[in-house]
Tab-separated table of C-alpha atoms in Angstrom:
chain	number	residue	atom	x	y	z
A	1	UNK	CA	0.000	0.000	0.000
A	2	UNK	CA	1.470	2.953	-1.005
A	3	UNK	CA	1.969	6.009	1.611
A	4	UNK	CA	3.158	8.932	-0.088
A	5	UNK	CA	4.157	12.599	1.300
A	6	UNK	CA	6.320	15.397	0.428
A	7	UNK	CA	9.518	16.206	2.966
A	8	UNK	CA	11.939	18.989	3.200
A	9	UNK	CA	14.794	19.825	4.020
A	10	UNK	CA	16.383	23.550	5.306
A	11	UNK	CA	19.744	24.580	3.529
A	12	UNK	CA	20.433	28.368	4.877
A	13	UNK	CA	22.965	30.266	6.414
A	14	UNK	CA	21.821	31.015	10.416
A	15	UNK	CA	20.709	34.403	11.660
A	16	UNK	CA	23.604	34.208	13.835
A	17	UNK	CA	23.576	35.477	17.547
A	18	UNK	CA	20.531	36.874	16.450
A	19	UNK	CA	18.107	34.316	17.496
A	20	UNK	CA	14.657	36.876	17.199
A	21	UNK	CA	15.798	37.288	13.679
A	22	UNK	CA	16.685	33.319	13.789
A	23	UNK	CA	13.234	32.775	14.426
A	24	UNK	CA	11.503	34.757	12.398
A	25	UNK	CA	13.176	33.295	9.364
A	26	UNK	CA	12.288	29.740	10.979
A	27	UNK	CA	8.964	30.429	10.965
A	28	UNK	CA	9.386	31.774	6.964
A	29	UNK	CA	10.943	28.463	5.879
A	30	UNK	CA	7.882	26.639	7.532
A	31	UNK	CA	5.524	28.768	5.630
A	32	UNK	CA	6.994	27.901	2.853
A	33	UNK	CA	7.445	24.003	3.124
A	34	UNK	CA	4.175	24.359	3.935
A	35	UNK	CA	2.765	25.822	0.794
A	36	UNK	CA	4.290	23.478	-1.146
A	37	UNK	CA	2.669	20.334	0.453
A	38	UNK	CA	5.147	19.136	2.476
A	39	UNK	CA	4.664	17.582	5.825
A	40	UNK	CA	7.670	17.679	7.839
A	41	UNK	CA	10.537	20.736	7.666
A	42	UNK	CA	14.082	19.405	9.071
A	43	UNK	CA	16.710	22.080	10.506
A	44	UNK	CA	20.210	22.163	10.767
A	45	UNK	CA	22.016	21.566	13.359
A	46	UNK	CA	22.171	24.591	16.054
A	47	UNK	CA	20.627	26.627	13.495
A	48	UNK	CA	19.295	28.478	15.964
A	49	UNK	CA	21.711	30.672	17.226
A	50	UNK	CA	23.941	29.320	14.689
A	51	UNK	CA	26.444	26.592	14.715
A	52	UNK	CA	29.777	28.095	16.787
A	53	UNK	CA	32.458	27.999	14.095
A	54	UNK	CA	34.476	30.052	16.262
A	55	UNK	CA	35.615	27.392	18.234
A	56	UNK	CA	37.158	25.940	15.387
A	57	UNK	CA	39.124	29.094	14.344
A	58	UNK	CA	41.243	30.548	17.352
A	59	UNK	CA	42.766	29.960	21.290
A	60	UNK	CA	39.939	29.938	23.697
A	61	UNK	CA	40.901	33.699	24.937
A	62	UNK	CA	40.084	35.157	21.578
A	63	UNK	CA	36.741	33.115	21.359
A	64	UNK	CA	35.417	34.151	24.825
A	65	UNK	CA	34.281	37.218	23.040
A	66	UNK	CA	31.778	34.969	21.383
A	67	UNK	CA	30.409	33.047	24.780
A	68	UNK	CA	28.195	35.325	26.221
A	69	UNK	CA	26.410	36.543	23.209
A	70	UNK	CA	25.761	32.433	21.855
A	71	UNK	CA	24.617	31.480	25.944
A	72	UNK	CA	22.192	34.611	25.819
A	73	UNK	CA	20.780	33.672	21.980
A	74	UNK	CA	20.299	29.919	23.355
A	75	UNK	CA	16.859	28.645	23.710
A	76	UNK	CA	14.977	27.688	27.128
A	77	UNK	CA	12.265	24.812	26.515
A	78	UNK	CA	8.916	26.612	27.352
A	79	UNK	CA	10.046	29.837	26.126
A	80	UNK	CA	8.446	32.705	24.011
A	81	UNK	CA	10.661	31.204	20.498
A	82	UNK	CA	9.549	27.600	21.310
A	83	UNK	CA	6.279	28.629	21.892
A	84	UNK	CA	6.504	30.244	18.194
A	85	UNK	CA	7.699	27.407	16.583
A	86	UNK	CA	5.182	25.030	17.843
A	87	UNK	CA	2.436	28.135	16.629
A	88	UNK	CA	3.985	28.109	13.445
A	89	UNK	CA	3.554	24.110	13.222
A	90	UNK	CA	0.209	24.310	14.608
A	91	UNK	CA	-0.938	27.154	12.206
A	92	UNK	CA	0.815	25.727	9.067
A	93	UNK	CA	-0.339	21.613	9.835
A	94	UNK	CA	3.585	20.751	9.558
A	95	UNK	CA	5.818	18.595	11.611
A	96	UNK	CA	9.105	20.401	12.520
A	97	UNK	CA	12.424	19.133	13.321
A	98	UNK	CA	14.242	22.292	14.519
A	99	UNK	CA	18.322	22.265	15.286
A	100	UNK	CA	19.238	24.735	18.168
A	101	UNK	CA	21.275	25.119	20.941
A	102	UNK	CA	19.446	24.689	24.151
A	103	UNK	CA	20.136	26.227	27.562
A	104	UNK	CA	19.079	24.650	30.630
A	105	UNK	CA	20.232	26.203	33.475
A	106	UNK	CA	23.765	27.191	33.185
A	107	UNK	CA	24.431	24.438	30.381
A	108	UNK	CA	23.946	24.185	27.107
A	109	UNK	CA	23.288	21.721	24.371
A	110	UNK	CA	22.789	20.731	21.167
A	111	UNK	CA	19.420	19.899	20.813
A	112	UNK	CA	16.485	18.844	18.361
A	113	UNK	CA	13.339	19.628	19.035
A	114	UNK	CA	10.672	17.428	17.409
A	115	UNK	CA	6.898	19.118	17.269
A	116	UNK	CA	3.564	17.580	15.452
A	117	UNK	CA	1.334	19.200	12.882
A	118	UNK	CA	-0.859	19.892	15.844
A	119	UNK	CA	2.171	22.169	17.574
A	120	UNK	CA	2.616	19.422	20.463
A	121	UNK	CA	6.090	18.903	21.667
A	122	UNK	CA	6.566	15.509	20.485
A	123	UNK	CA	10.610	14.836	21.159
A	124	UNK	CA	13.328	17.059	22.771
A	125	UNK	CA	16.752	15.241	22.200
A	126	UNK	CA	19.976	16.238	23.084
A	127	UNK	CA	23.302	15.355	20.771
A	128	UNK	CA	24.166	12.240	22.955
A	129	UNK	CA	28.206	13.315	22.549
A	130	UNK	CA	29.241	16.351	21.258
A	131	UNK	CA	32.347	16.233	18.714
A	132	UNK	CA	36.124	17.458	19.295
A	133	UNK	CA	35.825	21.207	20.139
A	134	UNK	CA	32.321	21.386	20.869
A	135	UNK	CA	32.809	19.762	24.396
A	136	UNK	CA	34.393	23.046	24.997
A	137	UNK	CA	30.514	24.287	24.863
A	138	UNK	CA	27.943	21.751	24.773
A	139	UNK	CA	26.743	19.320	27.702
A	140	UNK	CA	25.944	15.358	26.472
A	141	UNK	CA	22.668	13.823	26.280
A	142	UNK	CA	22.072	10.118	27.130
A	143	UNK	CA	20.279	7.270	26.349
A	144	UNK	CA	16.590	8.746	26.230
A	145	UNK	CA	17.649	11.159	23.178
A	146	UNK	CA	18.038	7.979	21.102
A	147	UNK	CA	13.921	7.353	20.705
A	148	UNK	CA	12.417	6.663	17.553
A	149	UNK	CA	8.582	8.333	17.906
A	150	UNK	CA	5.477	7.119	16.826
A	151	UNK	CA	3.888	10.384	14.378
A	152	UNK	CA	1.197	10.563	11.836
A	153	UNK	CA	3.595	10.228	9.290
A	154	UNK	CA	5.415	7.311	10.490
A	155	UNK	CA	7.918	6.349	12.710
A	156	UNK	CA	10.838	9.493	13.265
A	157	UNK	CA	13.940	9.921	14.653
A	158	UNK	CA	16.567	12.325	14.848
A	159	UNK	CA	20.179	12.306	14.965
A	160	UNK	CA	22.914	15.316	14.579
A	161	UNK	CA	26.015	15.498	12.488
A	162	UNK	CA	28.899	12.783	13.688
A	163	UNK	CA	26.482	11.061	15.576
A	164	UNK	CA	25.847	9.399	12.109
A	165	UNK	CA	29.421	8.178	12.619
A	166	UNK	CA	28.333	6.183	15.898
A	167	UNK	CA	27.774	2.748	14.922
A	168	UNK	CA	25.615	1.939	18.147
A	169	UNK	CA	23.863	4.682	18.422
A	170	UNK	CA	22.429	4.511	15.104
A	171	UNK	CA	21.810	0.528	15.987
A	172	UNK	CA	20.055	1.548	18.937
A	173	UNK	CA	18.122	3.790	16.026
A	174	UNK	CA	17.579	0.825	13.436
A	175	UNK	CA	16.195	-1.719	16.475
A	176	UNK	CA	13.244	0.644	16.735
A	177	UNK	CA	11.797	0.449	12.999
A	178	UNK	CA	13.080	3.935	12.183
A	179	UNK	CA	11.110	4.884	8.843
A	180	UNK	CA	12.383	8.816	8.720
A	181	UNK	CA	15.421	10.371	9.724
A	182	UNK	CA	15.640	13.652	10.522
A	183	UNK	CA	19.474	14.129	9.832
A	184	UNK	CA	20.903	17.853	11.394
A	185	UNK	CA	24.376	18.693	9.622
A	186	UNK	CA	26.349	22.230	10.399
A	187	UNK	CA	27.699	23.817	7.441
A	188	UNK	CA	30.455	20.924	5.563
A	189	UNK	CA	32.948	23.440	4.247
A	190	UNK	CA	35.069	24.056	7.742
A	191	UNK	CA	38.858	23.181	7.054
A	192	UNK	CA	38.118	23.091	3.780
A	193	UNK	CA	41.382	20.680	1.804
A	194	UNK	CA	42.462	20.458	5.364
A	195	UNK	CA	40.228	18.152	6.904
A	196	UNK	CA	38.495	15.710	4.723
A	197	UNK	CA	36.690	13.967	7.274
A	198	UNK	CA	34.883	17.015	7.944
A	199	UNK	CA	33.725	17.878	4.165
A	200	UNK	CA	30.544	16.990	2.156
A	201	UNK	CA	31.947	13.674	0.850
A	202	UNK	CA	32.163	11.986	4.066
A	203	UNK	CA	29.467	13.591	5.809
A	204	UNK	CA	26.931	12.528	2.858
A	205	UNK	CA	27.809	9.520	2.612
A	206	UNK	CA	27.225	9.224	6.187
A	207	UNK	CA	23.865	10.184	5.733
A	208	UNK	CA	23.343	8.058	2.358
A	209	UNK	CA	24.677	4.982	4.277
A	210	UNK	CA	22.187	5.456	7.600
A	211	UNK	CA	19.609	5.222	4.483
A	212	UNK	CA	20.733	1.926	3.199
A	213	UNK	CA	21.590	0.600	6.653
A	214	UNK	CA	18.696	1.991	8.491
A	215	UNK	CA	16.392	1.070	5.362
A	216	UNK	CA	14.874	4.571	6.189
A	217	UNK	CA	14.227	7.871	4.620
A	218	UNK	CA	16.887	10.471	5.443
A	219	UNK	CA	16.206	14.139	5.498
A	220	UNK	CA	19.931	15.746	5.769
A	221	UNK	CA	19.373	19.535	6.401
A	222	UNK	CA	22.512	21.542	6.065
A	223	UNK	CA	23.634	24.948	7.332
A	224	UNK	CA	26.316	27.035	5.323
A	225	UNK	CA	28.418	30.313	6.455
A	226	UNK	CA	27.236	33.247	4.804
A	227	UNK	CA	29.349	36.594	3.791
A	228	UNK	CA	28.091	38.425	7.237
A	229	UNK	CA	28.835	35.448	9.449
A	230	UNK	CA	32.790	35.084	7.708
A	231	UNK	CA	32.896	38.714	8.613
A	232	UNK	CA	32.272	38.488	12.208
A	233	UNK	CA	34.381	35.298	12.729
A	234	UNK	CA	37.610	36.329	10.525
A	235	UNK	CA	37.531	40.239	10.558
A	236	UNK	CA	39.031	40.134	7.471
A	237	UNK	CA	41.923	37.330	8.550
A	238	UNK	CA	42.627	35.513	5.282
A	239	UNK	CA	43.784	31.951	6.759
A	240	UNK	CA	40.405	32.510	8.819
A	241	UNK	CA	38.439	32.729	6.032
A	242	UNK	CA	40.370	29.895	4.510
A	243	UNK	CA	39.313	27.469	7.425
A	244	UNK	CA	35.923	29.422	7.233
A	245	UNK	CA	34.948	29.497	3.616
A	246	UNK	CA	31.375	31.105	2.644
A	247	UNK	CA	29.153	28.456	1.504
A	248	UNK	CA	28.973	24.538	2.780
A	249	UNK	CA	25.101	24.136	2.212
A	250	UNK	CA	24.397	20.246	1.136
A	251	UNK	CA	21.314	19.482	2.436
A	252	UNK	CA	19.946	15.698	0.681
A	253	UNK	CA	17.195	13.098	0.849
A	254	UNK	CA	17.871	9.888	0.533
A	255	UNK	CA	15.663	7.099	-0.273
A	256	UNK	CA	16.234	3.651	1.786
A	257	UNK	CA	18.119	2.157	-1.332
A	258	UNK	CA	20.883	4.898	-0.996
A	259	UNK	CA	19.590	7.191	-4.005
A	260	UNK	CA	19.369	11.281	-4.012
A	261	UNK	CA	16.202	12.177	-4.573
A	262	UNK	CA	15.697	15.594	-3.523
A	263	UNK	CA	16.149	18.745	-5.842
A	264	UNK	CA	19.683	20.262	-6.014
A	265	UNK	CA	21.233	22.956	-4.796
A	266	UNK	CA	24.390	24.868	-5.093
A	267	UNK	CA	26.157	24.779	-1.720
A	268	UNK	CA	25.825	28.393	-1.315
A	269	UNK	CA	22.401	28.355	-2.269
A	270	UNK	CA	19.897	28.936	0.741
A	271	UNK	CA	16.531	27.028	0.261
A	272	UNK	CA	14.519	23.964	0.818
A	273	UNK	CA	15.036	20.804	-0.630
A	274	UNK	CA	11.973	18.745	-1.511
A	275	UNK	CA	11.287	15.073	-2.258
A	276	UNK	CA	8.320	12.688	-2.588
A	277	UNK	CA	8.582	9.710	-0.365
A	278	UNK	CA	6.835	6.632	-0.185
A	279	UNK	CA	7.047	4.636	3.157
A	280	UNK	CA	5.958	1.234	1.185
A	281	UNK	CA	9.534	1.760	-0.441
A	282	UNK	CA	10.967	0.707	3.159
A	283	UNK	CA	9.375	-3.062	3.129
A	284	UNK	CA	11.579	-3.571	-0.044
A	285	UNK	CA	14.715	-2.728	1.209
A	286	UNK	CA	13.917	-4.222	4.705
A	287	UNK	CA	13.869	-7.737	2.514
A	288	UNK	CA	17.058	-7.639	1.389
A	289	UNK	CA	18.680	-6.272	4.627
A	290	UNK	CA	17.178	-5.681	8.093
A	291	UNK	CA	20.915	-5.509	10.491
A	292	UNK	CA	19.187	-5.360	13.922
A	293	UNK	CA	16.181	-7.551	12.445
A	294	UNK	CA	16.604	-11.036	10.299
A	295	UNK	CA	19.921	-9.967	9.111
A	296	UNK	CA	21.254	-9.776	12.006
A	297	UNK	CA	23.647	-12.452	14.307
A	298	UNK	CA	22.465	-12.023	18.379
A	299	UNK	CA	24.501	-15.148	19.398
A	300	UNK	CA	27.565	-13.295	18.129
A	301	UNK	CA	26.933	-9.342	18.397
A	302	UNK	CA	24.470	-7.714	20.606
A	303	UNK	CA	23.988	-3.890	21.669
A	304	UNK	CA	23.375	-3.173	25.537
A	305	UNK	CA	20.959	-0.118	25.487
A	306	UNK	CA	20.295	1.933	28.541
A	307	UNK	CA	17.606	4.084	27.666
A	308	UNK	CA	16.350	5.975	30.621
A	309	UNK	CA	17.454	9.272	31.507
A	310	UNK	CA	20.626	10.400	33.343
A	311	UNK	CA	20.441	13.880	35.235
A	312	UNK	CA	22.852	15.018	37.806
A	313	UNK	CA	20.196	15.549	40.101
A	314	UNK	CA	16.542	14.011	40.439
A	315	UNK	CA	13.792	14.963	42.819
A	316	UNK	CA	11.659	12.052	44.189
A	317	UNK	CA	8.441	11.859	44.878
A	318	UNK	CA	6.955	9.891	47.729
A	319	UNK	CA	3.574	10.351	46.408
A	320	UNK	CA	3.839	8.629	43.064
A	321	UNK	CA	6.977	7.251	43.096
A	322	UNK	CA	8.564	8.535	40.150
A	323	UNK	CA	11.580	10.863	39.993
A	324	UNK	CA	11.517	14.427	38.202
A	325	UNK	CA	14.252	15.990	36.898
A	326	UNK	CA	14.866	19.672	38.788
A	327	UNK	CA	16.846	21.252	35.471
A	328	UNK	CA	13.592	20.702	33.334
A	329	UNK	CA	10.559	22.323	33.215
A	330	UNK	CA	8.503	18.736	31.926
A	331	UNK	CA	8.183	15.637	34.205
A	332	UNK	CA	10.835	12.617	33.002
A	333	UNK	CA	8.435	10.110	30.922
A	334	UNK	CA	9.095	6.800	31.303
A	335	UNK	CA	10.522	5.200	27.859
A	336	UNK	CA	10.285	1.874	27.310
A	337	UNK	CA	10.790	-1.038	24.629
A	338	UNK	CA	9.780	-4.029	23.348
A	339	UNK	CA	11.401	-6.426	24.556
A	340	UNK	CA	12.434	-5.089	28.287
C-alpha cells in the first residue's frame, strides 16, 4: 500500500547570535514548506543561534568574546521562540524538526526539538556526545535522546552530524523500525582541503549509508556560512576565512536504497530541498537487509541499550513514586521497549 508525502529539508545560512531574527526566518521556511505540500521541515544543526564555528578558528581567549552573546541567543524549553515554533507548526499543519542550541540552566546543548502538525512537543533530544571542540561548549545527552517516535507520518527519529558516525547509536536507532530520519548537519565546508573527514563527501555519505543501513528515509538539512557570518568570525583574517569558507550548504534526501532524490542545490544556495517519499519503499529494502532484524547475528553481536534518563540531580516523589528531573521544566516520561 502505497503512503506517499512530500519532505523537506532547510539549507540556509543562520541568523547568527541573532536568534529573534533566527526565528523569524524559521517560521518563513515553515511557511513555505508548507505551501508546497510538504509535511515535515528538518533544521540544521544549532541553526538556531547558529552553529559556533568560532571554536574551530582561534585559542579559547580570543573566542570568549563569542560566549556570552551564543549562551544569551540559546533557547529555554517553554520559552516565548519555542512557543513560536510550535504556533507556526500548529498554524501551518507541519511537523518540525528544529536544530538549536538549548540552555538549561547554566548548560547548554545541542538539541532537536521534534513538534507535530498539531504544535505538540513531540521529542526534545539532546546530541548524545558532542564532537572534538564542541565539548568546549555543549553538555551530552544520554540514552533517552536515542527514541524513535510514533507520528502521523510514520515512525521518526533524529540524529545530529557525527552522531551518524556512531555505529551503536544509530543501531540503537535501526532496532526501533526507524522509517524517517531527521538528519541535522552544520555547514560541511570548515577546514576546507584540510580536513576531509569534515567535508561533504564523508558527511553525505554518512547520511546516504544510515539510508541503506537503516532502510529509512533520510532528510539531511545543512547549514552554510554566509558573507556576514565570515565577517564576524575572521575580521578580514585571510587563513580565517580559509578554514571558514562562505558556503557549505548540502542538504539531501535519501531514499532507503541509498539514491538522491531531492532537488539540487548549489552549496551556497539557501533554500529547501523537496522530495516525494513513499514509506511502502521501506518493506523492499527491509527484505534484502534488516541488520538489527533477520539480518542480524544475536549469538555473536548484541547492543546493551540503557535508555532511561541520566540527570545530575533528580527529585523524588513519595507520592507517586517517580523521579523528576529539577533542570527541566517537563516531568521525566518513562521510555520503554519491546522487549524489556
Amino acid at each position: 500500500m502505497s503512503q506517499q508525502f512530500k519532505v523537506a529539508a532547510v539549507q540556509a545560512a543562520p541568523s547568527f547570535l541573532n536568534v529573534a531574527e533566527g526565528i523569524e526566518r524559521a517560521v518563513r521556511f515553515i511557511e513555505e514548506a508548507a505551501a508546497t505540500g510538504a509535511k515535515i521541515v528538518v533544521f540544521p544543526e544549532t541553526w538556531l543561534p547558529g552553529y559556533p564555528n568560532h571554536i574551530w578558528l582561534g585559542p579559547v581567549a580570543w573566542q570568549m568574546q563569542f560566549v556570552g552573546r551564543y549562551f544569551d541567543n540559546s533557547i529555554e524549553a517553554g520559552s516565548l521562540e519555542d512557543q513560536t515554533i510550535a504556533k507556526a507548526a500548529r498554524d501551518n499543519n507541519i511537523q518540525v524538526s528544529l536544530g538549536l542550541s538549548e540552555r538549561a540552566g547554566g548548560s547548554l546543548y545541542i538539541a532537536q526539538w521534534h513538534y507535530g502538525e498539531d504544535g505538540e512537543l513531540i521529542q526534545r533530544r539532546r546530541k548524545l556526545k558532542p564532537t572534538h571542540v564542541e565539548r568546549t561548549v555543549y553538555g551530552e545527552g544520554d540514552g533517552s535522546d536515542l527514541i524513535v517516535n510514533d507520528t502521523g507520518l510514520g515512525r521518526i527519529g533524529q540524529l545530529a552530524c557525527w552522531e551518524h558516525l556512531q555505529p551503536l547509536s544509530k543501531y540503537a536507532m535501526y532496532s526501533q523500525n526507524e522509517q524517517i530520519h531527521c538528519a541535522a548537519w552544520p555547514n560541511l565546508k570548515l577546514y576546507e582541503g584540510g580536513a576531509y573527514a569534515l567535508g561533504h563527501q564523508v558527511n553525505n555519505a554518512a547520511s546516504q549509508i544510515y539510508a541503506v543501513e537503516g532502510s529509512c528515509f533520510v532528510i539531511a538539512a545543512c547549514g552554510l556560512v554566509s558573507k556576514e557570518q565570515q565577517d564576524m568570525l575572521c575580521e578580514g583574517d585571510s587563513q580565517k576565512e580559509a578554514l571558514c569558507p562562505v558556503g557549505g550548504g548540502y542538504a539531501k534526501i535519501y531514499a532507503p536504497d541509498g539514491q538522491s532524490i531531492g532537488n539540487e542545490l548549489s552549496d551556497t544556495e539557501e533554500g529547501l530541498v523537496y522530495a516525494d517519499i513513499d514509506l511502502s519503499m521501506i518493506a523492499y529494502a527491509k527484505a534484502a537487509a534488516d541488520p538489527a532484524g533477520h539480518y542480524s547475528r544475536p549469538d555473536v553481536t548484541r547492543l546493551m541499550f540503557n535508555s532511561k534518563p541520566q540527570r545530575p540531580v533528580m527529585a523524588f516523589d513519595e507520592t507517586s513514586g517517580l523521579a523528576k528531573d529539577l533542570a527541566s521544566t517537563e516531568p521525566e516520561a518513562e521510555i520503554n521497549h519491546e522487549g524489556e
